[in-house]
PDB file of C-alpha atoms in Angstrom:
ATOM      1  CA  UNK A   1     -31.415   0.508 -18.110  1.00  0.00           C
ATOM      2  CA  UNK A   2     -29.041  -1.233 -15.484  1.00  0.00           C
ATOM      3  CA  UNK A   3     -26.471   0.713 -14.980  1.00  0.00           C
ATOM      4  CA  UNK A   4     -22.954  -0.427 -16.864  1.00  0.00           C
ATOM      5  CA  UNK A   5     -20.411  -2.047 -15.408  1.00  0.00           C
ATOM      6  CA  UNK A   6     -17.823   0.231 -14.973  1.00  0.00           C
ATOM      7  CA  UNK A   7     -19.976   2.703 -13.358  1.00  0.00           C
ATOM      8  CA  UNK A   8     -20.951  -0.065 -10.285  1.00  0.00           C
ATOM      9  CA  UNK A   9     -18.160  -0.730  -6.933  1.00  0.00           C
ATOM     10  CA  UNK A  10     -19.210  -4.009  -6.312  1.00  0.00           C
ATOM     11  CA  UNK A  11     -19.055  -5.403  -2.784  1.00  0.00           C
ATOM     12  CA  UNK A  12     -15.574  -5.906  -1.288  1.00  0.00           C
ATOM     13  CA  UNK A  13     -15.278  -9.811  -0.745  1.00  0.00           C
ATOM     14  CA  UNK A  14     -13.375 -11.093   1.907  1.00  0.00           C
ATOM     15  CA  UNK A  15     -10.405 -13.251   1.995  1.00  0.00           C
ATOM     16  CA  UNK A  16     -10.378 -17.656   2.564  1.00  0.00           C
ATOM     17  CA  UNK A  17      -9.302 -18.370   5.924  1.00  0.00           C
ATOM     18  CA  UNK A  18      -5.808 -19.167   6.302  1.00  0.00           C
ATOM     19  CA  UNK A  19      -3.836 -20.646   9.999  1.00  0.00           C
ATOM     20  CA  UNK A  20      -0.464 -18.351   8.312  1.00  0.00           C
ATOM     21  CA  UNK A  21      -1.053 -14.604   8.969  1.00  0.00           C
ATOM     22  CA  UNK A  22       0.153 -12.139  10.942  1.00  0.00           C
ATOM     23  CA  UNK A  23       2.425  -9.398  11.755  1.00  0.00           C
ATOM     24  CA  UNK A  24       5.735  -8.307  10.820  1.00  0.00           C
ATOM     25  CA  UNK A  25       7.615  -5.360  12.902  1.00  0.00           C
ATOM     26  CA  UNK A  26       8.931  -3.232  10.761  1.00  0.00           C
ATOM     27  CA  UNK A  27      10.339   0.492  11.454  1.00  0.00           C
ATOM     28  CA  UNK A  28       8.308   1.452  14.166  1.00  0.00           C
ATOM     29  CA  UNK A  29       4.809  -0.450  12.878  1.00  0.00           C
ATOM     30  CA  UNK A  30       3.473  -3.824  12.422  1.00  0.00           C
ATOM     31  CA  UNK A  31       2.156  -5.199   8.873  1.00  0.00           C
ATOM     32  CA  UNK A  32      -0.474  -7.238   8.815  1.00  0.00           C
ATOM     33  CA  UNK A  33       0.085 -10.540   6.192  1.00  0.00           C
ATOM     34  CA  UNK A  34      -1.333 -13.694   5.124  1.00  0.00           C
ATOM     35  CA  UNK A  35      -0.213 -16.809   2.747  1.00  0.00           C
ATOM     36  CA  UNK A  36      -2.360 -18.698   1.333  1.00  0.00           C
ATOM     37  CA  UNK A  37      -1.214 -21.731  -0.899  1.00  0.00           C
ATOM     38  CA  UNK A  38       1.899 -23.372  -1.840  1.00  0.00           C
ATOM     39  CA  UNK A  39       4.617 -23.079  -5.362  1.00  0.00           C
ATOM     40  CA  UNK A  40       6.583 -20.114  -6.682  1.00  0.00           C
ATOM     41  CA  UNK A  41       5.348 -17.192  -4.087  1.00  0.00           C
ATOM     42  CA  UNK A  42       3.238 -13.833  -5.845  1.00  0.00           C
ATOM     43  CA  UNK A  43       2.515 -10.841  -4.111  1.00  0.00           C
ATOM     44  CA  UNK A  44      -0.432  -9.120  -4.039  1.00  0.00           C
ATOM     45  CA  UNK A  45      -0.422  -5.419  -3.189  1.00  0.00           C
ATOM     46  CA  UNK A  46      -3.917  -3.007  -2.890  1.00  0.00           C
ATOM     47  CA  UNK A  47      -4.912  -0.309  -3.899  1.00  0.00           C
ATOM     48  CA  UNK A  48      -4.672   3.198  -1.656  1.00  0.00           C
ATOM     49  CA  UNK A  49      -7.024   3.469   1.196  1.00  0.00           C
ATOM     50  CA  UNK A  50      -8.331  -0.059   0.463  1.00  0.00           C
ATOM     51  CA  UNK A  51      -7.068  -3.221   2.468  1.00  0.00           C
ATOM     52  CA  UNK A  52      -5.792  -7.012   1.207  1.00  0.00           C
ATOM     53  CA  UNK A  53      -9.559  -8.541   0.964  1.00  0.00           C
ATOM     54  CA  UNK A  54     -10.153  -6.765  -1.996  1.00  0.00           C
ATOM     55  CA  UNK A  55      -7.969  -9.104  -3.597  1.00  0.00           C
ATOM     56  CA  UNK A  56     -10.826 -11.782  -2.295  1.00  0.00           C
ATOM     57  CA  UNK A  57     -12.147 -13.084  -5.584  1.00  0.00           C
ATOM     58  CA  UNK A  58      -8.230 -13.653  -6.690  1.00  0.00           C
ATOM     59  CA  UNK A  59      -6.999 -15.408  -3.863  1.00  0.00           C
ATOM     60  CA  UNK A  60      -8.687 -18.810  -3.540  1.00  0.00           C
ATOM     61  CA  UNK A  61      -7.982 -19.086  -7.838  1.00  0.00           C
ATOM     62  CA  UNK A  62      -4.207 -18.257  -7.673  1.00  0.00           C
ATOM     63  CA  UNK A  63      -4.099 -20.705  -4.271  1.00  0.00           C
ATOM     64  CA  UNK A  64      -4.372 -23.380  -6.296  1.00  0.00           C
ATOM     65  CA  UNK A  65      -1.200 -23.037  -8.455  1.00  0.00           C
ATOM     66  CA  UNK A  66       1.221 -20.605  -6.214  1.00  0.00           C
ATOM     67  CA  UNK A  67       2.132 -19.579  -2.877  1.00  0.00           C
ATOM     68  CA  UNK A  68       0.068 -16.176  -2.975  1.00  0.00           C
ATOM     69  CA  UNK A  69       0.844 -13.575  -0.133  1.00  0.00           C
ATOM     70  CA  UNK A  70      -1.172 -10.560   0.544  1.00  0.00           C
ATOM     71  CA  UNK A  71      -0.133  -8.077   3.407  1.00  0.00           C
ATOM     72  CA  UNK A  72      -1.952  -4.559   4.458  1.00  0.00           C
ATOM     73  CA  UNK A  73       0.039  -1.945   3.091  1.00  0.00           C
ATOM     74  CA  UNK A  74       1.018   0.465   6.129  1.00  0.00           C
ATOM     75  CA  UNK A  75      -1.198   2.399   7.799  1.00  0.00           C
ATOM     76  CA  UNK A  76      -4.194   0.059   5.840  1.00  0.00           C
ATOM     77  CA  UNK A  77      -6.162  -2.508   6.980  1.00  0.00           C
ATOM     78  CA  UNK A  78      -5.325  -4.328   9.984  1.00  0.00           C
ATOM     79  CA  UNK A  79      -1.238  -2.811   9.825  1.00  0.00           C
ATOM     80  CA  UNK A  80      -0.565   0.038  11.814  1.00  0.00           C
ATOM     81  CA  UNK A  81       1.373   3.854  11.110  1.00  0.00           C
ATOM     82  CA  UNK A  82       3.310   6.226  13.025  1.00  0.00           C
ATOM     83  CA  UNK A  83       3.355  10.323  12.213  1.00  0.00           C
ATOM     84  CA  UNK A  84       6.313   9.483   9.555  1.00  0.00           C
ATOM     85  CA  UNK A  85       4.510  10.995   6.347  1.00  0.00           C
ATOM     86  CA  UNK A  86       3.585   8.351   3.331  1.00  0.00           C
ATOM     87  CA  UNK A  87       5.965   7.751   0.500  1.00  0.00           C
ATOM     88  CA  UNK A  88       5.945   4.757  -1.923  1.00  0.00           C
ATOM     89  CA  UNK A  89       9.327   4.521  -1.242  1.00  0.00           C
ATOM     90  CA  UNK A  90       8.640   3.713   2.222  1.00  0.00           C
ATOM     91  CA  UNK A  91       6.088   1.456   1.107  1.00  0.00           C
ATOM     92  CA  UNK A  92       8.105  -0.675  -1.126  1.00  0.00           C
ATOM     93  CA  UNK A  93      10.381  -1.136   1.276  1.00  0.00           C
ATOM     94  CA  UNK A  94       7.767  -2.710   4.074  1.00  0.00           C
ATOM     95  CA  UNK A  95       7.346  -5.051   0.957  1.00  0.00           C
ATOM     96  CA  UNK A  96      11.021  -6.054   1.197  1.00  0.00           C
ATOM     97  CA  UNK A  97      11.236  -6.781   4.961  1.00  0.00           C
ATOM     98  CA  UNK A  98       7.877  -9.210   4.282  1.00  0.00           C
ATOM     99  CA  UNK A  99      10.042 -11.223   1.912  1.00  0.00           C
ATOM    100  CA  UNK A 100      13.086 -11.160   4.271  1.00  0.00           C
ATOM    101  CA  UNK A 101      10.378 -12.339   7.239  1.00  0.00           C
ATOM    102  CA  UNK A 102       8.944 -15.065   5.598  1.00  0.00           C
ATOM    103  CA  UNK A 103      12.180 -15.707   3.492  1.00  0.00           C
ATOM    104  CA  UNK A 104      10.842 -15.524   0.009  1.00  0.00           C
ATOM    105  CA  UNK A 105      14.118 -14.466  -1.632  1.00  0.00           C
ATOM    106  CA  UNK A 106      12.117 -13.023  -4.563  1.00  0.00           C
ATOM    107  CA  UNK A 107       7.963 -13.182  -5.919  1.00  0.00           C
ATOM    108  CA  UNK A 108       6.110 -12.185  -8.737  1.00  0.00           C
ATOM    109  CA  UNK A 109       3.997  -9.230  -7.826  1.00  0.00           C
ATOM    110  CA  UNK A 110       0.429  -8.012  -8.357  1.00  0.00           C
ATOM    111  CA  UNK A 111      -0.343  -4.519  -7.755  1.00  0.00           C
ATOM    112  CA  UNK A 112      -3.608  -2.189  -8.304  1.00  0.00           C
ATOM    113  CA  UNK A 113      -3.489   2.031  -8.630  1.00  0.00           C
ATOM    114  CA  UNK A 114      -1.199   2.494  -5.033  1.00  0.00           C
ATOM    115  CA  UNK A 115       0.108  -1.089  -5.258  1.00  0.00           C
ATOM    116  CA  UNK A 116       1.255  -1.388  -8.832  1.00  0.00           C
ATOM    117  CA  UNK A 117       2.927   2.158  -8.316  1.00  0.00           C
ATOM    118  CA  UNK A 118       4.405  -0.078  -4.753  1.00  0.00           C
ATOM    119  CA  UNK A 119       5.529  -3.099  -7.791  1.00  0.00           C
ATOM    120  CA  UNK A 120       7.173  -0.016  -9.585  1.00  0.00           C
ATOM    121  CA  UNK A 121       9.343   1.260  -7.283  1.00  0.00           C
ATOM    122  CA  UNK A 122      10.321  -2.901  -6.035  1.00  0.00           C
ATOM    123  CA  UNK A 123      12.079  -3.739  -9.393  1.00  0.00           C
ATOM    124  CA  UNK A 124      13.377   0.342  -9.914  1.00  0.00           C
ATOM    125  CA  UNK A 125      14.856   0.376  -6.356  1.00  0.00           C
ATOM    126  CA  UNK A 126      14.937  -3.787  -5.563  1.00  0.00           C
ATOM    127  CA  UNK A 127      15.219  -5.160  -9.431  1.00  0.00           C
ATOM    128  CA  UNK A 128      16.579  -8.962  -7.904  1.00  0.00           C
ATOM    129  CA  UNK A 129      13.722  -9.306  -5.705  1.00  0.00           C
ATOM    130  CA  UNK A 130      11.069  -8.709  -8.292  1.00  0.00           C
ATOM    131  CA  UNK A 131      10.589 -11.848 -11.129  1.00  0.00           C
ATOM    132  CA  UNK A 132       7.642  -9.940 -13.131  1.00  0.00           C
ATOM    133  CA  UNK A 133       5.208  -7.677 -12.424  1.00  0.00           C
ATOM    134  CA  UNK A 134       1.601  -6.918 -13.020  1.00  0.00           C
ATOM    135  CA  UNK A 135       0.950  -3.176 -12.812  1.00  0.00           C
ATOM    136  CA  UNK A 136      -2.451  -2.741 -13.160  1.00  0.00           C
ATOM    137  CA  UNK A 137      -3.732   1.330 -12.642  1.00  0.00           C
ATOM    138  CA  UNK A 138      -0.737   2.529 -12.102  1.00  0.00           C
ATOM    139  CA  UNK A 139       0.345   6.757 -12.848  1.00  0.00           C
ATOM    140  CA  UNK A 140       3.782   7.892 -12.420  1.00  0.00           C
ATOM    141  CA  UNK A 141       2.946  11.235 -11.254  1.00  0.00           C
ATOM    142  CA  UNK A 142       0.194  13.127  -9.818  1.00  0.00           C
ATOM    143  CA  UNK A 143      -0.530  15.368 -13.068  1.00  0.00           C
ATOM    144  CA  UNK A 144      -1.635  10.894 -14.426  1.00  0.00           C
ATOM    145  CA  UNK A 145      -4.805  11.664 -12.055  1.00  0.00           C
ATOM    146  CA  UNK A 146      -8.123  12.867 -12.528  1.00  0.00           C
ATOM    147  CA  UNK A 147      -9.500  15.632 -10.771  1.00  0.00           C
ATOM    148  CA  UNK A 148     -11.886  13.238  -8.112  1.00  0.00           C
ATOM    149  CA  UNK A 149     -13.083  15.915  -6.241  1.00  0.00           C
ATOM    150  CA  UNK A 150     -16.656  15.369  -8.809  1.00  0.00           C
ATOM    151  CA  UNK A 151     -16.485  11.874  -8.414  1.00  0.00           C
ATOM    152  CA  UNK A 152     -19.242   9.575  -7.551  1.00  0.00           C
ATOM    153  CA  UNK A 153     -17.532   6.948  -7.355  1.00  0.00           C
ATOM    154  CA  UNK A 154     -14.315   7.923  -5.545  1.00  0.00           C
ATOM    155  CA  UNK A 155     -17.159   9.498  -3.272  1.00  0.00           C
ATOM    156  CA  UNK A 156     -18.736   5.850  -3.153  1.00  0.00           C
ATOM    157  CA  UNK A 157     -14.675   3.891  -2.504  1.00  0.00           C
ATOM    158  CA  UNK A 158     -14.123   6.462  -0.055  1.00  0.00           C
ATOM    159  CA  UNK A 159     -17.105   6.017   2.309  1.00  0.00           C
ATOM    160  CA  UNK A 160     -16.422   2.273   1.868  1.00  0.00           C
ATOM    161  CA  UNK A 161     -12.967   2.939   2.625  1.00  0.00           C
ATOM    162  CA  UNK A 162     -13.624   5.038   5.857  1.00  0.00           C
ATOM    163  CA  UNK A 163     -16.248   2.479   7.000  1.00  0.00           C
ATOM    164  CA  UNK A 164     -13.574  -0.820   6.604  1.00  0.00           C
ATOM    165  CA  UNK A 165     -11.358   1.411   8.221  1.00  0.00           C
ATOM    166  CA  UNK A 166     -13.331   1.729  11.065  1.00  0.00           C
ATOM    167  CA  UNK A 167     -13.913  -2.221  11.501  1.00  0.00           C
ATOM    168  CA  UNK A 168      -9.986  -3.909  10.447  1.00  0.00           C
ATOM    169  CA  UNK A 169      -7.974  -1.049  11.594  1.00  0.00           C
ATOM    170  CA  UNK A 170      -6.368  -0.790  15.489  1.00  0.00           C
ATOM    171  CA  UNK A 171      -6.588   2.861  15.182  1.00  0.00           C
ATOM    172  CA  UNK A 172     -10.529   2.408  14.157  1.00  0.00           C
ATOM    173  CA  UNK A 173     -11.237   6.654  15.543  1.00  0.00           C
ATOM    174  CA  UNK A 174      -8.595   8.200  13.002  1.00  0.00           C
ATOM    175  CA  UNK A 175      -9.283   7.603   9.616  1.00  0.00           C
ATOM    176  CA  UNK A 176      -9.264  11.478   8.865  1.00  0.00           C
ATOM    177  CA  UNK A 177      -5.726  12.061  10.081  1.00  0.00           C
ATOM    178  CA  UNK A 178      -4.801   8.641   7.599  1.00  0.00           C
ATOM    179  CA  UNK A 179      -6.974   9.710   4.669  1.00  0.00           C
ATOM    180  CA  UNK A 180      -5.032  13.200   5.635  1.00  0.00           C
ATOM    181  CA  UNK A 181      -1.681  11.151   5.332  1.00  0.00           C
ATOM    182  CA  UNK A 182      -2.348   9.476   1.683  1.00  0.00           C
ATOM    183  CA  UNK A 183      -4.312  12.917   0.470  1.00  0.00           C
ATOM    184  CA  UNK A 184      -0.231  14.348   1.142  1.00  0.00           C
ATOM    185  CA  UNK A 185       1.293  11.685  -0.533  1.00  0.00           C
ATOM    186  CA  UNK A 186      -1.284  11.534  -3.448  1.00  0.00           C
ATOM    187  CA  UNK A 187      -0.811  15.361  -3.972  1.00  0.00           C
ATOM    188  CA  UNK A 188       3.408  14.872  -4.657  1.00  0.00           C
ATOM    189  CA  UNK A 189       4.305  11.233  -5.140  1.00  0.00           C
ATOM    190  CA  UNK A 190       5.159   9.172  -7.403  1.00  0.00           C
ATOM    191  CA  UNK A 191       7.578  10.658  -9.392  1.00  0.00           C
ATOM    192  CA  UNK A 192       8.893   7.801 -11.777  1.00  0.00           C
ATOM    193  CA  UNK A 193      10.816   9.230 -14.515  1.00  0.00           C
ATOM    194  CA  UNK A 194      11.154   7.912 -18.067  1.00  0.00           C
ATOM    195  CA  UNK A 195      14.507   6.830 -17.223  1.00  0.00           C
ATOM    196  CA  UNK A 196      13.656   4.719 -14.436  1.00  0.00           C
ATOM    197  CA  UNK A 197      11.094   2.635 -16.271  1.00  0.00           C
ATOM    198  CA  UNK A 198      13.641   2.113 -19.729  1.00  0.00           C
ATOM    199  CA  UNK A 199      15.884   0.417 -17.013  1.00  0.00           C
ATOM    200  CA  UNK A 200      13.611  -1.608 -15.985  1.00  0.00           C
ATOM    201  CA  UNK A 201      14.366  -5.706 -17.040  1.00  0.00           C
ATOM    202  CA  UNK A 202      11.711  -7.806 -15.929  1.00  0.00           C
ATOM    203  CA  UNK A 203       8.269  -9.214 -17.509  1.00  0.00           C
ATOM    204  CA  UNK A 204       5.984  -5.709 -16.662  1.00  0.00           C
ATOM    205  CA  UNK A 205       2.647  -6.144 -18.033  1.00  0.00           C
ATOM    206  CA  UNK A 206       0.753  -2.737 -17.986  1.00  0.00           C
ATOM    207  CA  UNK A 207      -2.537  -2.680 -17.777  1.00  0.00           C
ATOM    208  CA  UNK A 208      -5.964  -0.717 -16.969  1.00  0.00           C
ATOM    209  CA  UNK A 209      -9.291  -0.568 -17.122  1.00  0.00           C
ATOM    210  CA  UNK A 210     -11.088   1.217 -20.719  1.00  0.00           C
ATOM    211  CA  UNK A 211     -13.284   3.488 -18.454  1.00  0.00           C
ATOM    212  CA  UNK A 212     -10.473   3.821 -15.747  1.00  0.00           C
ATOM    213  CA  UNK A 213     -11.614   7.332 -13.641  1.00  0.00           C
ATOM    214  CA  UNK A 214      -9.310   7.731 -11.829  1.00  0.00           C
ATOM    215  CA  UNK A 215      -5.654   7.166 -14.169  1.00  0.00           C
ATOM    216  CA  UNK A 216      -5.493   8.903 -17.334  1.00  0.00           C
ATOM    217  CA  UNK A 217      -4.968   6.891 -19.951  1.00  0.00           C
ATOM    218  CA  UNK A 218      -2.000   9.158 -21.774  1.00  0.00           C
ATOM    219  CA  UNK A 219      -0.451   8.088 -18.156  1.00  0.00           C
ATOM    220  CA  UNK A 220      -0.700   4.516 -18.493  1.00  0.00           C
ATOM    221  CA  UNK A 221       0.505   5.099 -21.752  1.00  0.00           C
ATOM    222  CA  UNK A 222       3.798   6.864 -20.866  1.00  0.00           C
ATOM    223  CA  UNK A 223       4.870   3.764 -18.697  1.00  0.00           C
ATOM    224  CA  UNK A 224       4.087   0.842 -21.041  1.00  0.00           C
ATOM    225  CA  UNK A 225       5.670   2.743 -23.963  1.00  0.00           C
ATOM    226  CA  UNK A 226       9.056   3.496 -21.736  1.00  0.00           C
ATOM    227  CA  UNK A 227       9.206  -0.275 -20.458  1.00  0.00           C
ATOM    228  CA  UNK A 228      11.618  -2.106 -22.553  1.00  0.00           C
ATOM    229  CA  UNK A 229       9.073  -5.377 -24.263  1.00  0.00           C
ATOM    230  CA  UNK A 230       6.457  -4.480 -21.875  1.00  0.00           C
ATOM    231  CA  UNK A 231       2.765  -5.757 -22.555  1.00  0.00           C
ATOM    232  CA  UNK A 232       0.157  -3.464 -22.578  1.00  0.00           C
ATOM    233  CA  UNK A 233      -3.401  -5.024 -21.419  1.00  0.00           C
ATOM    234  CA  UNK A 234      -6.454  -2.881 -21.988  1.00  0.00           C
ATOM    235  CA  UNK A 235      -9.336  -4.617 -19.968  1.00  0.00           C
ATOM    236  CA  UNK A 236     -12.533  -3.674 -21.665  1.00  0.00           C
ATOM    237  CA  UNK A 237     -16.006  -2.442 -19.905  1.00  0.00           C
ATOM    238  CA  UNK A 238     -14.292  -1.836 -16.640  1.00  0.00           C
ATOM    239  CA  UNK A 239     -13.006   0.952 -14.644  1.00  0.00           C
ATOM    240  CA  UNK A 240     -10.142   1.273 -12.082  1.00  0.00           C
ATOM    241  CA  UNK A 241     -12.181  -1.161  -9.984  1.00  0.00           C
ATOM    242  CA  UNK A 242     -11.407  -4.204 -13.025  1.00  0.00           C
ATOM    243  CA  UNK A 243     -10.956  -6.784 -10.123  1.00  0.00           C
ATOM    244  CA  UNK A 244     -14.910  -6.253  -8.006  1.00  0.00           C
ATOM    245  CA  UNK A 245     -15.987  -5.476 -12.056  1.00  0.00           C
ATOM    246  CA  UNK A 246     -15.219  -8.505 -13.851  1.00  0.00           C
ATOM    247  CA  UNK A 247     -13.215 -10.911 -11.607  1.00  0.00           C
ATOM    248  CA  UNK A 248     -13.314 -13.887 -13.380  1.00  0.00           C
ATOM    249  CA  UNK A 249     -11.429 -12.216 -16.440  1.00  0.00           C
ATOM    250  CA  UNK A 250      -9.170 -10.357 -13.994  1.00  0.00           C
ATOM    251  CA  UNK A 251      -7.865 -13.611 -12.655  1.00  0.00           C
ATOM    252  CA  UNK A 252      -8.183 -15.433 -15.684  1.00  0.00           C
ATOM    253  CA  UNK A 253      -5.336 -12.058 -17.105  1.00  0.00           C
ATOM    254  CA  UNK A 254      -3.536 -12.821 -13.745  1.00  0.00           C
ATOM    255  CA  UNK A 255      -3.115 -16.701 -15.205  1.00  0.00           C
ATOM    256  CA  UNK A 256      -2.231 -15.601 -18.555  1.00  0.00           C
ATOM    257  CA  UNK A 257       0.102 -13.532 -16.870  1.00  0.00           C
ATOM    258  CA  UNK A 258       2.221 -15.503 -14.746  1.00  0.00           C
ATOM    259  CA  UNK A 259       2.419 -18.154 -17.214  1.00  0.00           C
ATOM    260  CA  UNK A 260       3.575 -16.532 -20.301  1.00  0.00           C
ATOM    261  CA  UNK A 261       7.629 -16.751 -21.102  1.00  0.00           C
TER     262      UNK A 261
END
């Protein structure tokens, strides 16, 4: 019998070629970004340890209807980092800095895992800059994460992101330092409160895979139940890596979200 889809980690796709890519200087670091297509802007934020290539299945389809902007979070992929501790608030401010540089006043945001947390931080701190948010596999605080020390999937993912970091990063031999900084952040953040969620007024879908091996379902439900009018989407037969495991379904869900009134 073949492995169930939710236990597989399909290959990381590539982003399409574009002539619209570069770096924006933010706070002593450089954030890499790329832009595809035209229309209403949609910003896609990847998960922790990853890079924008993980959106490679979704970008070509979305770019047929929208201006799609991807960025590598600070320290991730092609972006640089400094000695400052990582924080979701700082990463959210990096998104605003990129939007300012590209003169994007407001955008829809699609976030996966850490990217979804950054998206929530964006709508909390800068509600006027976000039109809507698709938050896939976010957690509200560290207790919303399973113990990953024995997770074969997370171990495979961590090894893959190490290899990708060595190929993409301007500091290719510093993955261990980068991982240590990230683990410090994960140990104490985020701390998104019920009152912060209840103050949100944006169209928001809270999504997760039905076999998520990283984020506890109880925390996904906590987020969805406390955002007024939020949609809850549990995708079938996929895990934390739904956009790789069933990219067509994931992309169709994004279109449904972006076109919803």
